[in-house]
């Protein structure tokens, strides 16, 4: 029987924040089949958990995630195997987007290939100043096609293509400038910066945060007029929530809101 501390993904819950920690530090937290399966199962378990306010994806060791496990991949020569592997990885990234609460990447060290894709798929990201990002498959003759999907939606066409065609690393400050991460902090202050961000989210109305998480990615894929029509419907529905009334009353009465739904 596998010891809990040896599990490929560890889960910790505290004050509405669930942290999922990649636990293959000796392999730079590469996304082996076992890790993909465990992370997908953990996200699936969180989808209907009303107590969770936000999720953090973290990693043990010197690296955040080095992408797919290349040794494991080379053990097969079947195209069907690779198609299934990349499809399952894509489903994992989509599960992050579909999760009803914000997902935050806590990044230290390297985030390469599918590891960079994982950062780009999260709603928010906080990085240590030592963090480095790359989609480096091009260096081994493999264009990072699936990471390109998330990356291009985060940092735009030309910046994404520069990373994809060269495989070169960008540092944390450039990742911040390009919009791949939200905050950069000293390595020893990473958890403090992450805690400030999660505390700010958890202090808000859970109804409003979940409404926004569901609405935002959907409107991005719509034409402008359709997006505004959809947004108006969502916002009108949000106004019917108790928390919206309480929040507005609290603002007008110059007092802190007392959210009905924590």
PDB file of N, CA and C in Angstrom, residues 67-145:
ATOM      1  N   UNK A  67       7.536  19.161 -17.334  1.00  0.00           N
ATOM      2  CA  UNK A  67       6.767  18.695 -18.484  1.00  0.00           C
ATOM      3  C   UNK A  67       6.535  17.200 -18.442  1.00  0.00           C
ATOM      4  N   UNK A  68       6.278  16.612 -19.610  1.00  0.00           N
ATOM      5  CA  UNK A  68       6.040  15.170 -19.672  1.00  0.00           C
ATOM      6  C   UNK A  68       7.308  14.391 -19.311  1.00  0.00           C
ATOM      7  N   UNK A  69       7.092  13.166 -18.860  1.00  0.00           N
ATOM      8  CA  UNK A  69       8.204  12.280 -18.511  1.00  0.00           C
ATOM      9  C   UNK A  69       8.747  11.666 -19.807  1.00  0.00           C
ATOM     10  N   UNK A  70       9.889  12.177 -20.297  1.00  0.00           N
ATOM     11  CA  UNK A  70      10.416  11.749 -21.592  1.00  0.00           C
ATOM     12  C   UNK A  70      10.850  10.285 -21.589  1.00  0.00           C
ATOM     13  N   UNK A  71      11.393   9.812 -20.483  1.00  0.00           N
ATOM     14  CA  UNK A  71      11.789   8.395 -20.418  1.00  0.00           C
ATOM     15  C   UNK A  71      10.571   7.497 -20.554  1.00  0.00           C
ATOM     16  N   UNK A  72       9.501   7.861 -19.892  1.00  0.00           N
ATOM     17  CA  UNK A  72       8.257   7.097 -19.968  1.00  0.00           C
ATOM     18  C   UNK A  72       7.698   7.138 -21.393  1.00  0.00           C
ATOM     19  N   UNK A  73       7.751   8.312 -22.023  1.00  0.00           N
ATOM     20  CA  UNK A  73       7.246   8.457 -23.383  1.00  0.00           C
ATOM     21  C   UNK A  73       8.023   7.590 -24.373  1.00  0.00           C
ATOM     22  N   UNK A  74       9.353   7.515 -24.215  1.00  0.00           N
ATOM     23  CA  UNK A  74      10.170   6.758 -25.150  1.00  0.00           C
ATOM     24  C   UNK A  74      10.007   5.245 -25.001  1.00  0.00           C
ATOM     25  N   UNK A  75       9.323   4.821 -23.967  1.00  0.00           N
ATOM     26  CA  UNK A  75       9.080   3.390 -23.774  1.00  0.00           C
ATOM     27  C   UNK A  75       8.039   2.858 -24.751  1.00  0.00           C
ATOM     28  N   UNK A  76       7.343   3.766 -25.434  1.00  0.00           N
ATOM     29  CA  UNK A  76       6.343   3.362 -26.424  1.00  0.00           C
ATOM     30  C   UNK A  76       6.717   3.910 -27.790  1.00  0.00           C
ATOM     31  N   UNK A  77       6.299   3.186 -28.835  1.00  0.00           N
ATOM     32  CA  UNK A  77       6.495   3.669 -30.206  1.00  0.00           C
ATOM     33  C   UNK A  77       5.165   3.747 -30.952  1.00  0.00           C
ATOM     34  N   UNK A  78       4.059   3.717 -30.203  1.00  0.00           N
ATOM     35  CA  UNK A  78       2.729   3.700 -30.797  1.00  0.00           C
ATOM     36  C   UNK A  78       2.130   5.099 -30.846  1.00  0.00           C
ATOM     37  N   UNK A  79       1.702   5.532 -32.023  1.00  0.00           N
ATOM     38  CA  UNK A  79       1.081   6.843 -32.148  1.00  0.00           C
ATOM     39  C   UNK A  79      -0.183   6.943 -31.293  1.00  0.00           C
ATOM     40  N   UNK A  80      -0.943   5.847 -31.192  1.00  0.00           N
ATOM     41  CA  UNK A  80      -2.172   5.857 -30.401  1.00  0.00           C
ATOM     42  C   UNK A  80      -1.876   6.152 -28.932  1.00  0.00           C
ATOM     43  N   UNK A  81      -0.738   5.638 -28.440  1.00  0.00           N
ATOM     44  CA  UNK A  81      -0.345   5.915 -27.059  1.00  0.00           C
ATOM     45  C   UNK A  81      -0.110   7.406 -26.860  1.00  0.00           C
ATOM     46  N   UNK A  82       0.638   8.009 -27.788  1.00  0.00           N
ATOM     47  CA  UNK A  82       0.945   9.432 -27.664  1.00  0.00           C
ATOM     48  C   UNK A  82      -0.318  10.292 -27.787  1.00  0.00           C
ATOM     49  N   UNK A  83      -1.194   9.901 -28.719  1.00  0.00           N
ATOM     50  CA  UNK A  83      -2.435  10.656 -28.876  1.00  0.00           C
ATOM     51  C   UNK A  83      -3.241  10.628 -27.584  1.00  0.00           C
ATOM     52  N   UNK A  84      -3.314   9.448 -26.956  1.00  0.00           N
ATOM     53  CA  UNK A  84      -4.047   9.312 -25.698  1.00  0.00           C
ATOM     54  C   UNK A  84      -3.383  10.121 -24.588  1.00  0.00           C
ATOM     55  N   UNK A  85      -2.059  10.077 -24.520  1.00  0.00           N
ATOM     56  CA  UNK A  85      -1.328  10.799 -23.480  1.00  0.00           C
ATOM     57  C   UNK A  85      -1.576  12.304 -23.580  1.00  0.00           C
ATOM     58  N   UNK A  86      -1.424  12.854 -24.786  1.00  0.00           N
ATOM     59  CA  UNK A  86      -1.580  14.298 -24.957  1.00  0.00           C
ATOM     60  C   UNK A  86      -3.047  14.718 -24.809  1.00  0.00           C
ATOM     61  N   UNK A  87      -3.965  13.823 -25.178  1.00  0.00           N
ATOM     62  CA  UNK A  87      -5.387  14.122 -24.986  1.00  0.00           C
ATOM     63  C   UNK A  87      -5.729  14.189 -23.506  1.00  0.00           C
ATOM     64  N   UNK A  88      -5.163  13.242 -22.734  1.00  0.00           N
ATOM     65  CA  UNK A  88      -5.421  13.252 -21.283  1.00  0.00           C
ATOM     66  C   UNK A  88      -4.806  14.470 -20.622  1.00  0.00           C
ATOM     67  N   UNK A  89      -3.637  14.873 -21.082  1.00  0.00           N
ATOM     68  CA  UNK A  89      -3.014  16.082 -20.540  1.00  0.00           C
ATOM     69  C   UNK A  89      -3.870  17.302 -20.872  1.00  0.00           C
ATOM     70  N   UNK A  90      -4.366  17.377 -22.100  1.00  0.00           N
ATOM     71  CA  UNK A  90      -5.241  18.484 -22.480  1.00  0.00           C
ATOM     72  C   UNK A  90      -6.517  18.514 -21.658  1.00  0.00           C
ATOM     73  N   UNK A  91      -7.059  17.335 -21.362  1.00  0.00           N
ATOM     74  CA  UNK A  91      -8.269  17.264 -20.525  1.00  0.00           C
ATOM     75  C   UNK A  91      -7.991  17.780 -19.122  1.00  0.00           C
ATOM     76  N   UNK A  92      -6.782  17.482 -18.607  1.00  0.00           N
ATOM     77  CA  UNK A  92      -6.394  17.994 -17.290  1.00  0.00           C
ATOM     78  C   UNK A  92      -6.363  19.517 -17.289  1.00  0.00           C
ATOM     79  N   UNK A  93      -5.748  20.103 -18.309  1.00  0.00           N
ATOM     80  CA  UNK A  93      -5.676  21.566 -18.393  1.00  0.00           C
ATOM     81  C   UNK A  93      -7.072  22.176 -18.490  1.00  0.00           C
ATOM     82  N   UNK A  94      -7.955  21.533 -19.237  1.00  0.00           N
ATOM     83  CA  UNK A  94      -9.322  22.029 -19.356  1.00  0.00           C
ATOM     84  C   UNK A  94     -10.085  21.891 -18.039  1.00  0.00           C
ATOM     85  N   UNK A  95      -9.752  20.860 -17.257  1.00  0.00           N
ATOM     86  CA  UNK A  95     -10.388  20.692 -15.950  1.00  0.00           C
ATOM     87  C   UNK A  95     -10.019  21.832 -15.011  1.00  0.00           C
ATOM     88  N   UNK A  96      -8.794  22.343 -15.140  1.00  0.00           N
ATOM     89  CA  UNK A  96      -8.382  23.505 -14.344  1.00  0.00           C
ATOM     90  C   UNK A  96      -9.230  24.713 -14.702  1.00  0.00           C
ATOM     91  N   UNK A  97      -9.424  24.927 -16.003  1.00  0.00           N
ATOM     92  CA  UNK A  97     -10.251  26.047 -16.463  1.00  0.00           C
ATOM     93  C   UNK A  97     -11.693  25.876 -16.003  1.00  0.00           C
ATOM     94  N   UNK A  98     -12.187  24.644 -16.034  1.00  0.00           N
ATOM     95  CA  UNK A  98     -13.586  24.384 -15.698  1.00  0.00           C
ATOM     96  C   UNK A  98     -13.854  24.352 -14.195  1.00  0.00           C
ATOM     97  N   UNK A  99     -12.815  24.223 -13.374  1.00  0.00           N
ATOM     98  CA  UNK A  99     -13.033  24.172 -11.925  1.00  0.00           C
ATOM     99  C   UNK A  99     -13.762  25.438 -11.479  1.00  0.00           C
ATOM    100  N   UNK A 100     -14.753  25.341 -10.607  1.00  0.00           N
ATOM    101  CA  UNK A 100     -15.578  26.514 -10.277  1.00  0.00           C
ATOM    102  C   UNK A 100     -14.927  27.545  -9.362  1.00  0.00           C
ATOM    103  N   UNK A 101     -13.685  27.315  -8.960  1.00  0.00           N
ATOM    104  CA  UNK A 101     -12.976  28.290  -8.119  1.00  0.00           C
ATOM    105  C   UNK A 101     -11.627  28.615  -8.760  1.00  0.00           C
ATOM    106  N   UNK A 102     -11.023  29.755  -8.405  1.00  0.00           N
ATOM    107  CA  UNK A 102      -9.725  30.115  -8.978  1.00  0.00           C
ATOM    108  C   UNK A 102      -8.642  29.094  -8.651  1.00  0.00           C
ATOM    109  N   UNK A 103      -7.773  28.861  -9.630  1.00  0.00           N
ATOM    110  CA  UNK A 103      -6.630  27.957  -9.467  1.00  0.00           C
ATOM    111  C   UNK A 103      -5.362  28.782  -9.638  1.00  0.00           C
ATOM    112  N   UNK A 104      -4.460  28.680  -8.668  1.00  0.00           N
ATOM    113  CA  UNK A 104      -3.240  29.496  -8.646  1.00  0.00           C
ATOM    114  C   UNK A 104      -2.019  28.594  -8.707  1.00  0.00           C
ATOM    115  N   UNK A 105      -1.106  28.877  -9.626  1.00  0.00           N
ATOM    116  CA  UNK A 105       0.162  28.150  -9.692  1.00  0.00           C
ATOM    117  C   UNK A 105       1.175  28.808  -8.756  1.00  0.00           C
ATOM    118  N   UNK A 106       1.832  27.995  -7.941  1.00  0.00           N
ATOM    119  CA  UNK A 106       2.920  28.456  -7.077  1.00  0.00           C
ATOM    120  C   UNK A 106       4.212  27.939  -7.695  1.00  0.00           C
ATOM    121  N   UNK A 107       4.984  28.803  -8.311  1.00  0.00           N
ATOM    122  CA  UNK A 107       6.078  28.366  -9.177  1.00  0.00           C
ATOM    123  C   UNK A 107       7.445  28.688  -8.592  1.00  0.00           C
ATOM    124  N   UNK A 108       8.274  27.647  -8.470  1.00  0.00           N
ATOM    125  CA  UNK A 108       9.677  27.815  -8.124  1.00  0.00           C
ATOM    126  C   UNK A 108      10.499  27.014  -9.116  1.00  0.00           C
ATOM    127  N   UNK A 109      11.713  27.445  -9.392  1.00  0.00           N
ATOM    128  CA  UNK A 109      12.575  26.684 -10.287  1.00  0.00           C
ATOM    129  C   UNK A 109      12.047  26.646 -11.709  1.00  0.00           C
ATOM    130  N   UNK A 110      12.186  25.488 -12.346  1.00  0.00           N
ATOM    131  CA  UNK A 110      11.842  25.355 -13.759  1.00  0.00           C
ATOM    132  C   UNK A 110      10.376  25.016 -13.966  1.00  0.00           C
ATOM    133  N   UNK A 111       9.794  25.606 -15.004  1.00  0.00           N
ATOM    134  CA  UNK A 111       8.468  25.228 -15.500  1.00  0.00           C
ATOM    135  C   UNK A 111       8.614  25.116 -17.010  1.00  0.00           C
ATOM    136  N   UNK A 112       8.785  23.903 -17.509  1.00  0.00           N
ATOM    137  CA  UNK A 112       9.096  23.709 -18.917  1.00  0.00           C
ATOM    138  C   UNK A 112       8.063  22.837 -19.613  1.00  0.00           C
ATOM    139  N   UNK A 113       7.896  23.080 -20.916  1.00  0.00           N
ATOM    140  CA  UNK A 113       7.010  22.299 -21.776  1.00  0.00           C
ATOM    141  C   UNK A 113       5.612  22.196 -21.138  1.00  0.00           C
ATOM    142  N   UNK A 114       5.139  20.984 -20.841  1.00  0.00           N
ATOM    143  CA  UNK A 114       3.813  20.841 -20.237  1.00  0.00           C
ATOM    144  C   UNK A 114       3.753  21.464 -18.843  1.00  0.00           C
ATOM    145  N   UNK A 115       4.916  21.666 -18.207  1.00  0.00           N
ATOM    146  CA  UNK A 115       4.943  22.380 -16.932  1.00  0.00           C
ATOM    147  C   UNK A 115       4.632  23.846 -17.117  1.00  0.00           C
ATOM    148  N   UNK A 116       5.137  24.431 -18.195  1.00  0.00           N
ATOM    149  CA  UNK A 116       4.795  25.813 -18.540  1.00  0.00           C
ATOM    150  C   UNK A 116       3.327  25.895 -18.946  1.00  0.00           C
ATOM    151  N   UNK A 117       2.851  24.868 -19.661  1.00  0.00           N
ATOM    152  CA  UNK A 117       1.433  24.772 -20.017  1.00  0.00           C
ATOM    153  C   UNK A 117       0.558  24.753 -18.768  1.00  0.00           C
ATOM    154  N   UNK A 118       1.010  24.055 -17.735  1.00  0.00           N
ATOM    155  CA  UNK A 118       0.265  23.986 -16.481  1.00  0.00           C
ATOM    156  C   UNK A 118       0.145  25.362 -15.843  1.00  0.00           C
ATOM    157  N   UNK A 119       1.234  26.139 -15.850  1.00  0.00           N
ATOM    158  CA  UNK A 119       1.187  27.501 -15.321  1.00  0.00           C
ATOM    159  C   UNK A 119       0.212  28.353 -16.130  1.00  0.00           C
ATOM    160  N   UNK A 120       0.310  28.259 -17.461  1.00  0.00           N
ATOM    161  CA  UNK A 120      -0.544  29.061 -18.335  1.00  0.00           C
ATOM    162  C   UNK A 120      -2.019  28.693 -18.187  1.00  0.00           C
ATOM    163  N   UNK A 121      -2.305  27.447 -17.841  1.00  0.00           N
ATOM    164  CA  UNK A 121      -3.689  26.997 -17.699  1.00  0.00           C
ATOM    165  C   UNK A 121      -4.332  27.464 -16.403  1.00  0.00           C
ATOM    166  N   UNK A 122      -3.515  27.745 -15.393  1.00  0.00           N
ATOM    167  CA  UNK A 122      -4.056  28.233 -14.127  1.00  0.00           C
ATOM    168  C   UNK A 122      -4.583  29.653 -14.301  1.00  0.00           C
ATOM    169  N   UNK A 123      -5.536  30.028 -13.469  1.00  0.00           N
ATOM    170  CA  UNK A 123      -6.133  31.362 -13.541  1.00  0.00           C
ATOM    171  C   UNK A 123      -5.143  32.440 -13.134  1.00  0.00           C
ATOM    172  N   UNK A 124      -4.311  32.125 -12.150  1.00  0.00           N
ATOM    173  CA  UNK A 124      -3.340  33.076 -11.604  1.00  0.00           C
ATOM    174  C   UNK A 124      -2.041  32.328 -11.344  1.00  0.00           C
ATOM    175  N   UNK A 125      -0.952  33.067 -11.216  1.00  0.00           N
ATOM    176  CA  UNK A 125       0.328  32.436 -10.902  1.00  0.00           C
ATOM    177  C   UNK A 125       1.196  33.388 -10.098  1.00  0.00           C
ATOM    178  N   UNK A 126       1.847  32.833  -9.077  1.00  0.00           N
ATOM    179  CA  UNK A 126       2.822  33.566  -8.266  1.00  0.00           C
ATOM    180  C   UNK A 126       4.148  32.845  -8.417  1.00  0.00           C
ATOM    181  N   UNK A 127       5.199  33.579  -8.767  1.00  0.00           N
ATOM    182  CA  UNK A 127       6.482  32.945  -9.061  1.00  0.00           C
ATOM    183  C   UNK A 127       7.596  33.483  -8.181  1.00  0.00           C
ATOM    184  N   UNK A 128       8.490  32.590  -7.780  1.00  0.00           N
ATOM    185  CA  UNK A 128       9.742  33.001  -7.142  1.00  0.00           C
ATOM    186  C   UNK A 128      10.626  33.656  -8.196  1.00  0.00           C
ATOM    187  N   UNK A 129      11.482  34.563  -7.760  1.00  0.00           N
ATOM    188  CA  UNK A 129      12.345  35.258  -8.718  1.00  0.00           C
ATOM    189  C   UNK A 129      13.289  34.303  -9.442  1.00  0.00           C
ATOM    190  N   UNK A 130      13.561  33.163  -8.856  1.00  0.00           N
ATOM    191  CA  UNK A 130      14.439  32.181  -9.492  1.00  0.00           C
ATOM    192  C   UNK A 130      13.733  31.349 -10.556  1.00  0.00           C
ATOM    193  N   UNK A 131      12.434  31.484 -10.685  1.00  0.00           N
ATOM    194  CA  UNK A 131      11.680  30.657 -11.628  1.00  0.00           C
ATOM    195  C   UNK A 131      12.096  30.950 -13.068  1.00  0.00           C
ATOM    196  N   UNK A 132      12.061  29.911 -13.893  1.00  0.00           N
ATOM    197  CA  UNK A 132      12.364  30.026 -15.314  1.00  0.00           C
ATOM    198  C   UNK A 132      11.314  29.251 -16.101  1.00  0.00           C
ATOM    199  N   UNK A 133      10.966  29.782 -17.259  1.00  0.00           N
ATOM    200  CA  UNK A 133       9.875  29.214 -18.044  1.00  0.00           C
ATOM    201  C   UNK A 133      10.332  28.965 -19.482  1.00  0.00           C
ATOM    202  N   UNK A 134       9.927  27.819 -20.044  1.00  0.00           N
ATOM    203  CA  UNK A 134      10.260  27.521 -21.438  1.00  0.00           C
ATOM    204  C   UNK A 134       9.293  26.472 -21.975  1.00  0.00           C
ATOM    205  N   UNK A 135       9.105  26.501 -23.287  1.00  0.00           N
ATOM    206  CA  UNK A 135       8.437  25.391 -23.975  1.00  0.00           C
ATOM    207  C   UNK A 135       9.500  24.812 -24.914  1.00  0.00           C
ATOM    208  N   UNK A 136      10.258  23.887 -24.374  1.00  0.00           N
ATOM    209  CA  UNK A 136      11.547  23.509 -24.933  1.00  0.00           C
ATOM    210  C   UNK A 136      11.529  22.255 -25.786  1.00  0.00           C
ATOM    211  N   UNK A 137      10.371  21.766 -26.150  1.00  0.00           N
ATOM    212  CA  UNK A 137      10.305  20.569 -26.968  1.00  0.00           C
ATOM    213  C   UNK A 137      11.028  20.701 -28.287  1.00  0.00           C
ATOM    214  N   UNK A 138      11.057  21.915 -28.832  1.00  0.00           N
ATOM    215  CA  UNK A 138      11.708  22.144 -30.118  1.00  0.00           C
ATOM    216  C   UNK A 138      13.170  21.688 -30.092  1.00  0.00           C
ATOM    217  N   UNK A 139      13.783  21.720 -28.932  1.00  0.00           N
ATOM    218  CA  UNK A 139      15.186  21.320 -28.798  1.00  0.00           C
ATOM    219  C   UNK A 139      15.407  19.834 -28.986  1.00  0.00           C
ATOM    220  N   UNK A 140      14.354  19.021 -28.829  1.00  0.00           N
ATOM    221  CA  UNK A 140      14.479  17.578 -29.046  1.00  0.00           C
ATOM    222  C   UNK A 140      13.672  17.148 -30.266  1.00  0.00           C
ATOM    223  N   UNK A 141      13.365  18.125 -31.144  1.00  0.00           N
ATOM    224  CA  UNK A 141      12.663  17.806 -32.382  1.00  0.00           C
ATOM    225  C   UNK A 141      11.157  17.689 -32.249  1.00  0.00           C
ATOM    226  N   UNK A 142      10.606  18.219 -31.166  1.00  0.00           N
ATOM    227  CA  UNK A 142       9.170  18.094 -30.915  1.00  0.00           C
ATOM    228  C   UNK A 142       8.576  19.475 -30.652  1.00  0.00           C
ATOM    229  N   UNK A 143       7.732  19.958 -31.550  1.00  0.00           N
ATOM    230  CA  UNK A 143       7.076  21.240 -31.333  1.00  0.00           C
ATOM    231  C   UNK A 143       6.037  21.079 -30.228  1.00  0.00           C
ATOM    232  N   UNK A 144       6.050  21.980 -29.252  1.00  0.00           N
ATOM    233  CA  UNK A 144       5.145  21.879 -28.095  1.00  0.00           C
ATOM    234  C   UNK A 144       3.730  22.319 -28.485  1.00  0.00           C
ATOM    235  N   UNK A 145       3.061  21.485 -29.256  1.00  0.00           N
ATOM    236  CA  UNK A 145       1.756  21.849 -29.816  1.00  0.00           C
ATOM    237  C   UNK A 145       0.683  22.022 -28.744  1.00  0.00           C
TER     238      UNK A 145
END
